[in-house]
Structure formats: structure tokens, C-alpha cells
Amino acid sequence: MQIGYPVLSTVIFLPIFGALFIFLIKRTSEAFIKWTALLISLITFILSVPLFTNFDKTTAKMQFTEMHDWVPSWGIKYALGVDGISVLFVLLSTLLTILCVTVSWKGIKEKTKEFYAALLLIEGSMIGVFASLDLFLFYIFWEAMLIPMYLLIGVWGGPNRVYAAIKFFLYTLVGSVLMLVGIIVLYINTGKTFDILQMMTMNYPYNMQIILFWAFFAAFAVKVPMWPVHTWLPDAHTEAPTAGSVILAGILIKMGAYGFLRFNMPLFPDAAKAMAPVMMILSVIAIIYGGIICLAQTDLKRLIAYSSVSHMGFVTLGIFALNTQGIQGGILQMINHGIVTGALFLCVGIIYDRTHTRQIADYGGVATVLPIYAAFFMVFTLASIGLPGTNGFIGEFLIILGGFTASKTLGVLAASGIIIGAAYMLWLYQRVFFMETNPKVQGYPDMNMREIITIVPLIILVLWIGIYPNTFLSFMDVSVQNLIDRINAVGLAQTAQQVIEVSR
């Protein structure tokens, strides 16, 4: 489907060119810099809305496509498009960027120009990752966000920001290099093309699928992050500024799970089926491990960071259940996690701007001092737990259903993670908002209008998805079924390999 302008190129390059424009503004014009960043992010979101309103839910084909030869001699194209899986992440990216700009309005006081430029560069790169239909172009966008995100943590982060930024950079870089090797091998074995859709029509030898599966897995598992390559995430979240944490939780870690859906499963279906039990076991470990570690945390951001490890464990469990319920639940839970955990980091940033502490022990009785803030935090707490009526419920329900269908044992173990999640989130809420009022929180003002406007869109989404999830599930129905059909097709490569082994 097409509309009157190249919507994907527009929403990718508008924030990128906006970042370059911000670099040209005088450093002393701080207010103008902020308003420019807000205007660019707002226009980008508005221009991305037609992706939602004009999307054809009846087809699995890529829509809003843009195809141009870039380097024909190398088989490289400028190819963009979205399907029912990727379109939702483009919209989430444009929405959360607006909220990142507004929440940073008062909190970022140094190098304002560079901060907002980095934020817009990250936005353009993220959208490029979700929209790329050329593997070379995908890799460029994948790597392009590494430097601005590194700077976001390393320049505007907390006391240990340099350590956290370097750790994030090295983990991501190592995984990306292994994926690059896999991309080169694919390129050589596909008639020298980077066209992702063309690659999906090919059947690769089983042994090659296994090797390439792990090469791509290295990059995506680090980004999710899956256990045991998750240790960069708590440090990055803890030290990052609020906007950095929102971007990390809301979008960046979703790119890893998206990579599984876009590459590992359709390109290497035989390997995906063979490795699915291993992936599900790692996912269940992440669910339980992340939840138990949350119970021991004393820092607000660190607790929410480890909760992301647990929640993303649910996502990968659903994806590698390799059935419709699991994959749909995994995709929806990626959206839900971006909304809820992004909102929780926004809420932590709001109270941190007042108290300048993230230690849970420094709070207590906040509900009596900041009642509006307490009410908003409660909504997101219940959504994180997965209370029916909130967006967290339907995603987890579908994942557990899909996981139980694939493995009853792993399904039951994963369900125990929901109980652990309720324990650490409710305990967190009790310690921060109830109990005796800590004198350290006395006298602080409740949420102002800017903060309320920042949070309300996420409240609406929490309730909208919770009450009527089919609005979003309907986008992915056909695309998920197409992916399932691809995975369940006759595994020619694996069958051929088995015949060869028997004949020997």
C-alpha cells in the first residue's frame, strides 16, 4: 500500500536531518533547541500515523514499500517496507521519542544541543532497523544507533556512566561483528544479494542454517538481552538518563526479539525448529532468574532493569514456542513492555528530579505527599504484573498458552514467573508509597502539567490494549500466520540431511 509521500523515508530521515539542524543552532539558544527537538519528534509521529490508519490487515505482504538500486554491482538496494509485525514498532518508536524529549525538558542541563541531537539520531536509526528490507541497509541502521546511545549513557548518565557505556558498547559490538560474518556468508551463498525478501525464498543446507542461526543469535540475544548475556542491561539502565532508559526499555531491546522474527525464523526455519527447545529453556531461566534478582534490589531503576530481563524472557519464550499464540503473545508483549517499562522509567525520572535519590529505603509514604503520582505508578505496577484489564494480561496469557502447548513443563515454570513478578512489584509499591512517610519526601510538589501530559498517553494505551487487544492483534494476524507457515513448511534441507546420513 502507498500513500501520497514516502512515509518510511520521511519518518527515518526527518529526525536524522533534524539532529543535523540542531547541531547548527547556537548553544546559547537552549529553549529553541528543546522546542525544535519536540517539534521534529511530534511531526515525525504525526507523519507515521498513516502507517496505522492505512495499513491493510488482510495481507502478509510488505506495505508502504520503497525500492531503489543503491549499489547495483554489489546487489545492495535502498529497500524499505513494513508488515503487521514491524509497523507497530515504528509507531512505538515515534511515540516514545516525543515522551523522551518532554521528560528531559528540565533534567538535562549540560550539552543540551548534543543530547537532543543524539536522541533524534537514535530515533531515525531505530525506525530504519524496523523498516529495512535490505540486509546491508539493516546492518547500517543497526550499527548507527550504537554511538549516539553510547554517548547518551556515557555523557549524560550517572556516576558510573563510563563503565556502563563501555560495557553496553562492547557487548553490542561483539554480537554485531558475529552477525556481520553471518551476513557475509549469506551474501556469498545467495547469488550475491542483500534482499531480505529474496533470501526468504531460498532453502539453505541444514548445517549452514545452524551456523548462521547462531551468528545472528549472538547479536539479537545480546540486544534482548537473553540470559546469560544480560549483565550490561542493569548497569546501562541504572546509569542512563531517564530518556536513555526509556529508549533502551521501550525500543532498543525489542530490536533483538524483532531480529529473531525477521531473520532467524524465516531464513533458518529448520535451525529455528531444532534450537527452539534450547531457546525456551534459556527464556524460562531468564524469567525466574530476573524475577528473583528483583527481590534483592535496593535501587528503583535497577529493579525495573532486572524486571526487563524477566519480561523479555516471556517474549522469547513465546517466539520460540513456534505457534500462533506464542508468537502473537510475544509480539504484543514486546509492545506492552515498551509501554509499561518505559512508563515506569519515566515515573522514576519524575520523582528522581525531586529527591535526587533512587534508593528504595529513602522513600515511604509517597502516596500521601504525591497522590496523583502514586495513582499513575499504581496503574503501571498493575500492568507490569499482568492484571486483567491492563495491557500486560493478554500478552502474558497468550505466551503461557503458547509455551504450555509447546512444553507443559516449561509452561508451568514460566507461569511461576508471573507470581514472582507480582511479589517484587507489589513489594516495591508498598515500600515506596505506603508505610510511614519518610521525612526525606516531605514537601515535594505533585506532578505538574508537563509530566501529566507525558504520562497520560501511556495510561491510555495500557487500558486500550488491556480492554480491546484485537485493535493491535489484528495487525499481526496474517503476518504471524505467514511466518508459522514458513516454519512448518516441509524442511527440505533437514530432510535431505537425514537422507544423506541414513544412506551412509
Coordinates of C-alpha atoms in Angstrom, one line a residue, residues 203-212 270-271 492-497:
N203 CA 16.4 -23.1 1.2
Y204 CA 19.9 -23.3 2.8
P205 CA 21.6 -26.5 3.8
Y206 CA 20.8 -27.6 7.3
N207 CA 24.3 -27.3 8.7
M208 CA 24.6 -23.8 7.2
Q209 CA 21.3 -22.8 8.8
I210 CA 22.6 -23.9 12.2
I211 CA 25.8 -21.9 11.9
L212 CA 24.0 -18.8 10.6
D270 CA 15.0 -25.8 10.2
A271 CA 17.6 -24.4 12.6
L492 CA 13.7 -29.8 2.7
A493 CA 17.2 -29.0 4.0
Q494 CA 16.8 -31.1 7.1
T495 CA 15.1 -33.9 5.3
A496 CA 17.9 -34.1 2.8
Q497 CA 20.5 -34.1 5.5

